[in-house]
Amino acid sequence: MSLSDEELERYARHIVLPQVGGAGQRKLKSARLAVIGAGGIGSAVIPSLAGAGVGRITIIDSDEVELTNLHRQPLFAEADAGKAKAELAAGFVRRLNHFVEVMPQQQRIGPENASQLLSGHDLVIDGSDNFATRLAVSDACVAIGMPLISAAAVQFQGHVGLFRSRPCYRCFVGDAFDADDCDNCAELGVLGAFTATIGSFAALLAINSIVGVGDDQMGQLHLFDGERLDWRSIRIPPDPGCRACGSA
Ligand SMILES: [Zn+2]
């Protein structure tokens, strides 16, 4: 996949990086990513991917914009209240970068449709706001062999991890939260600057993974404490009894 003169100029600050170069930029152009959730995390992930020149981005979100979203979702403006987030986010991508093909999907993703919605991509970034969705997405990614970046932020605690088959996100979370589809942010609160930090980290992890920058982060979970302003990383051990990726 070649780059036009306009793209070479547009991405000049990428291409000058020895870790990226023209080869890395072509990898980004070839990449097909699905982003789940155009919320606080998605509001950081989606512009980063579109600006970076990821070739195709699918945006999956069933919600409409509410006034309580605006403090952490700068994809949207006051006049967008009541409009579909997936369509609005796709419009943002089109205005930012016409080289990106964007596919809005105004659907709620769950166990019944996740495999179908996610197949055909190279990487999924899940920025949804509840455990039930994140576990359903993770299980589908394991089933179809899809790499997954799972990102979450609530109150001042956030985490981002890259999973490829095994260990999976369920190895980390376990089975206790499958019915937990409450909106954590609504119940517990979160700062916009915090969700943006977690979302930006997830986007960086995605871009590094696509281009091949740094070490493979598979199975590594990065945890951020927004009160202490401290990142730490742990390795997720595969759970032998995991019902998604375990040997049983
Ligand atoms: Zn697992």
Short mmCIF file of C-alpha atoms and ligand atoms in Angstrom, two decimals:
data_model
loop_
_atom_site.label_atom_id
_atom_site.label_comp_id
_atom_site.label_asym_id
_atom_site.label_seq_id
_atom_site.Cartn_x
_atom_site.Cartn_y
_atom_site.Cartn_z
CA MET A 1 0.00 0.00 0.00
CA SER A 2 1.69 3.20 -1.17
CA LEU A 3 1.47 6.76 0.19
CA SER A 4 0.61 9.78 -1.96
CA ASP A 5 2.63 13.01 -1.87
CA GLU A 6 -0.14 14.54 0.26
CA GLU A 7 0.03 11.68 2.74
CA LEU A 8 3.84 11.87 2.89
CA GLU A 9 3.54 15.54 3.84
CA ARG A 10 0.63 15.00 6.20
CA TYR A 11 2.40 12.27 8.18
CA ALA A 12 5.89 13.81 7.97
CA ARG A 13 6.25 13.94 11.78
CA HIS A 14 5.53 10.22 11.95
CA ILE A 15 7.71 9.25 9.04
CA VAL A 16 10.74 11.10 10.40
CA LEU A 17 10.62 8.86 13.49
CA PRO A 18 13.12 6.01 12.98
CA GLN A 19 10.70 3.65 14.76
CA VAL A 20 7.92 4.45 12.28
CA GLY A 21 9.22 5.61 8.91
CA GLY A 22 7.39 5.07 5.65
CA ALA A 23 7.00 1.37 6.38
CA GLY A 24 5.24 2.07 9.68
CA GLN A 25 2.97 4.64 8.07
CA ARG A 26 1.97 2.11 5.40
CA LYS A 27 1.16 -0.39 8.17
CA LEU A 28 -1.13 2.21 9.76
CA LYS A 29 -2.81 2.84 6.41
CA SER A 30 -3.39 -0.89 5.95
CA ALA A 31 -4.83 -1.36 9.46
CA ARG A 32 -8.53 -1.94 10.10
CA LEU A 33 -9.51 -1.11 13.68
CA ALA A 34 -12.79 -1.37 15.54
CA VAL A 35 -13.41 1.03 18.43
CA ILE A 36 -16.13 0.11 20.90
CA GLY A 37 -17.55 3.11 22.68
CA ALA A 38 -17.47 6.73 21.53
CA GLY A 39 -17.43 7.89 25.15
CA GLY A 40 -14.71 9.34 27.34
CA ILE A 41 -12.07 6.82 26.24
CA GLY A 42 -13.29 6.80 22.64
CA SER A 43 -13.07 10.59 22.54
CA ALA A 44 -9.32 10.24 22.95
CA VAL A 45 -8.85 7.03 20.94
CA ILE A 46 -10.80 8.00 17.82
CA PRO A 47 -9.07 11.34 17.02
CA SER A 48 -5.65 9.77 17.72
CA LEU A 49 -6.25 6.90 15.31
CA ALA A 50 -7.79 9.12 12.64
CA GLY A 51 -5.01 11.68 12.92
CA ALA A 52 -2.41 8.91 12.72
CA GLY A 53 -3.82 7.69 9.41
CA VAL A 54 -5.26 4.32 10.43
CA GLY A 55 -6.86 3.17 7.18
CA ARG A 56 -10.23 2.00 8.36
CA ILE A 57 -12.01 2.66 11.66
CA THR A 58 -15.29 1.11 12.71
CA ILE A 59 -17.02 2.98 15.55
CA ILE A 60 -19.54 0.92 17.54
CA ASP A 61 -21.80 2.80 19.95
CA SER A 62 -25.57 2.61 20.47
CA ASP A 63 -25.94 5.78 22.56
CA GLU A 64 -27.03 9.31 21.92
CA VAL A 65 -25.22 12.34 23.34
CA GLU A 66 -26.41 13.51 26.75
CA LEU A 67 -25.54 16.67 28.61
CA THR A 68 -23.69 14.63 31.28
CA ASN A 69 -21.31 13.30 28.59
CA LEU A 70 -19.87 16.64 27.57
CA HIS A 71 -17.38 17.04 30.42
CA ARG A 72 -15.40 14.04 29.19
CA GLN A 73 -16.36 13.55 25.53
CA PRO A 74 -14.89 16.40 23.46
CA LEU A 75 -15.96 14.66 20.25
CA PHE A 76 -19.37 16.25 20.89
CA ALA A 77 -20.76 19.73 21.40
CA GLU A 78 -23.82 21.10 23.18
CA ALA A 79 -25.87 21.17 19.99
CA ASP A 80 -25.30 17.39 19.57
CA ALA A 81 -27.51 16.43 22.52
CA GLY A 82 -29.87 13.66 21.48
CA LYS A 83 -27.91 12.74 18.34
CA ALA A 84 -26.25 9.37 17.70
CA LYS A 85 -22.67 9.22 18.94
CA ALA A 86 -21.43 6.75 16.32
CA GLU A 87 -22.53 9.00 13.45
CA LEU A 88 -21.18 12.16 15.10
CA ALA A 89 -17.82 10.51 15.81
CA ALA A 90 -17.66 9.30 12.20
CA GLY A 91 -18.31 12.87 11.04
CA PHE A 92 -15.43 14.06 13.22
CA VAL A 93 -13.11 11.50 11.60
CA ARG A 94 -14.16 12.52 8.08
CA ARG A 95 -13.52 16.19 8.82
CA LEU A 96 -10.13 15.41 10.38
CA ASN A 97 -8.73 13.03 7.76
CA HIS A 98 -10.35 12.19 4.42
CA PHE A 99 -7.85 9.36 3.91
CA VAL A 100 -9.54 7.37 6.68
CA GLU A 101 -12.48 5.16 5.83
CA VAL A 102 -14.88 5.28 8.76
CA MET A 103 -17.83 2.97 9.41
CA PRO A 104 -20.28 3.99 12.16
CA GLN A 105 -22.30 1.18 13.73
CA GLN A 106 -25.10 2.42 15.94
CA GLN A 107 -25.64 -0.85 17.76
CA ARG A 108 -25.15 -2.17 21.25
CA ILE A 109 -22.48 -4.86 21.14
CA GLY A 110 -23.05 -8.02 23.18
CA PRO A 111 -22.54 -11.78 23.14
CA GLU A 112 -25.08 -12.23 20.33
CA ASN A 113 -23.45 -9.91 17.76
CA ALA A 114 -19.86 -9.26 18.89
CA SER A 115 -18.15 -11.84 16.64
CA GLN A 116 -20.03 -10.63 13.59
CA LEU A 117 -19.34 -6.94 14.31
CA LEU A 118 -15.64 -7.45 15.06
CA SER A 119 -14.56 -9.95 12.41
CA GLY A 120 -12.71 -8.45 9.45
CA HIS A 121 -10.61 -6.12 11.59
CA ASP A 122 -6.96 -6.36 12.64
CA LEU A 123 -7.37 -5.01 16.18
CA VAL A 124 -10.21 -4.05 18.51
CA ILE A 125 -10.03 -1.25 21.09
CA ASP A 126 -12.72 -1.55 23.73
CA GLY A 127 -13.46 1.65 25.60
CA SER A 128 -16.93 0.64 26.76
CA ASP A 129 -18.06 1.58 30.25
CA ASN A 130 -19.09 -1.72 31.85
CA PHE A 131 -17.76 -5.20 32.63
CA ALA A 132 -20.56 -7.10 30.85
CA THR A 133 -19.69 -5.49 27.51
CA ARG A 134 -15.94 -5.78 28.03
CA LEU A 135 -16.23 -9.49 28.86
CA ALA A 136 -18.54 -10.17 25.90
CA VAL A 137 -16.10 -8.38 23.60
CA SER A 138 -13.15 -10.25 25.07
CA ASP A 139 -14.85 -13.64 24.68
CA ALA A 140 -15.67 -12.86 21.04
CA CYS A 141 -12.10 -11.75 20.36
CA VAL A 142 -10.77 -15.01 21.83
CA ALA A 143 -13.25 -17.01 19.74
CA ILE A 144 -12.30 -15.35 16.45
CA GLY A 145 -8.58 -14.88 17.22
CA MET A 146 -8.78 -11.07 17.27
CA PRO A 147 -6.23 -8.98 19.20
CA LEU A 148 -7.91 -6.75 21.79
CA ILE A 149 -6.93 -3.64 23.69
CA SER A 150 -9.25 -3.27 26.65
CA ALA A 151 -9.33 0.11 28.41
CA ALA A 152 -11.37 1.24 31.38
CA ALA A 153 -11.51 4.29 33.64
CA VAL A 154 -13.66 4.90 36.69
CA GLN A 155 -13.14 7.38 39.49
CA PHE A 156 -9.32 7.66 39.63
CA GLN A 157 -8.47 4.08 38.63
CA GLY A 158 -7.80 3.05 35.06
CA HIS A 159 -6.31 0.15 33.18
CA VAL A 160 -5.25 -0.67 29.65
CA GLY A 161 -4.16 -4.09 28.43
CA LEU A 162 -3.37 -5.82 25.14
CA PHE A 163 -4.67 -9.37 24.80
CA ARG A 164 -4.10 -11.85 22.03
CA SER A 165 -6.02 -15.10 22.58
CA ARG A 166 -4.36 -16.17 25.84
CA PRO A 167 -4.22 -14.79 28.48
CA CYS A 168 -7.46 -12.90 27.83
CA TYR A 169 -9.33 -10.12 29.61
CA ARG A 170 -11.49 -12.73 31.37
CA CYS A 171 -8.33 -14.28 32.89
CA PHE A 172 -7.87 -10.89 34.59
CA VAL A 173 -11.48 -10.14 35.58
CA GLY A 174 -12.93 -13.61 36.19
CA ASP A 175 -16.58 -14.59 35.87
CA ALA A 176 -18.16 -12.47 38.61
CA PHE A 177 -19.03 -9.44 36.49
CA ASP A 178 -20.91 -10.83 33.47
CA ALA A 179 -24.19 -9.33 34.64
CA ASP A 180 -22.61 -6.06 35.68
CA ASP A 181 -23.85 -3.80 32.91
CA CYS A 182 -24.33 -0.70 35.05
CA ASP A 183 -22.83 2.54 33.88
CA ASN A 184 -19.87 2.85 36.22
CA CYS A 185 -19.35 6.52 35.37
CA ALA A 186 -22.94 7.36 36.20
CA GLU A 187 -22.69 5.67 39.57
CA LEU A 188 -19.15 6.45 40.58
CA GLY A 189 -17.99 9.47 38.60
CA VAL A 190 -14.91 10.16 36.52
CA LEU A 191 -12.87 13.15 35.37
CA GLY A 192 -12.62 14.02 31.69
CA ALA A 193 -8.87 14.52 31.89
CA PHE A 194 -8.59 11.04 33.39
CA THR A 195 -10.58 9.24 30.67
CA ALA A 196 -8.53 11.17 28.09
CA THR A 197 -5.30 9.91 29.71
CA ILE A 198 -6.46 6.30 29.58
CA GLY A 199 -7.79 6.69 26.02
CA SER A 200 -4.59 8.29 24.79
CA PHE A 201 -2.55 5.46 26.33
CA ALA A 202 -4.79 2.91 24.59
CA ALA A 203 -4.33 4.69 21.25
CA LEU A 204 -0.55 4.78 21.73
CA LEU A 205 -0.53 1.08 22.57
CA ALA A 206 -2.57 0.38 19.42
CA ILE A 207 -0.29 2.43 17.17
CA ASN A 208 2.87 0.90 18.68
CA SER A 209 1.39 -2.56 18.23
CA ILE A 210 0.45 -1.95 14.58
CA VAL A 211 3.77 -0.34 13.67
CA GLY A 212 5.89 -2.65 15.83
CA VAL A 213 7.35 -0.01 18.18
CA GLY A 214 8.86 -1.35 21.41
CA ASP A 215 8.34 -4.75 22.97
CA ASP A 216 5.24 -6.85 22.45
CA GLN A 217 2.83 -5.84 25.23
CA MET A 218 0.66 -8.95 25.03
CA GLY A 219 -0.73 -9.99 28.40
CA GLN A 220 0.65 -6.87 30.06
CA LEU A 221 -1.83 -4.77 32.03
CA HIS A 222 -1.02 -1.12 32.63
CA LEU A 223 -2.71 0.41 35.65
CA PHE A 224 -2.98 4.14 36.26
CA ASP A 225 -3.74 5.75 39.59
CA GLY A 226 -5.03 9.23 38.85
CA GLU A 227 -4.69 10.42 42.43
CA ARG A 228 -1.06 9.42 42.85
CA LEU A 229 -0.42 10.06 39.13
CA ASP A 230 1.36 6.74 38.92
CA TRP A 231 1.49 4.09 36.18
CA ARG A 232 2.43 0.52 36.98
CA SER A 233 2.39 -2.66 34.92
CA ILE A 234 1.58 -6.24 35.82
CA ARG A 235 1.69 -9.39 33.75
CA ILE A 236 -1.63 -11.24 33.59
CA PRO A 237 -1.10 -14.98 34.12
CA PRO A 238 -3.28 -17.24 31.94
CA ASP A 239 -6.10 -18.70 34.07
CA PRO A 240 -6.14 -22.48 33.47
CA GLY A 241 -9.86 -22.49 34.30
CA CYS A 242 -10.75 -19.49 32.11
CA ARG A 243 -13.95 -20.33 30.33
CA ALA A 244 -12.95 -18.24 27.29
CA CYS A 245 -9.32 -19.16 26.65
CA GLY A 246 -8.63 -22.01 29.12
CA SER A 247 -7.83 -25.55 28.04
CA ALA A 248 -11.24 -26.79 29.19
ZN ZN B 1 -8.75 -16.23 29.52
#
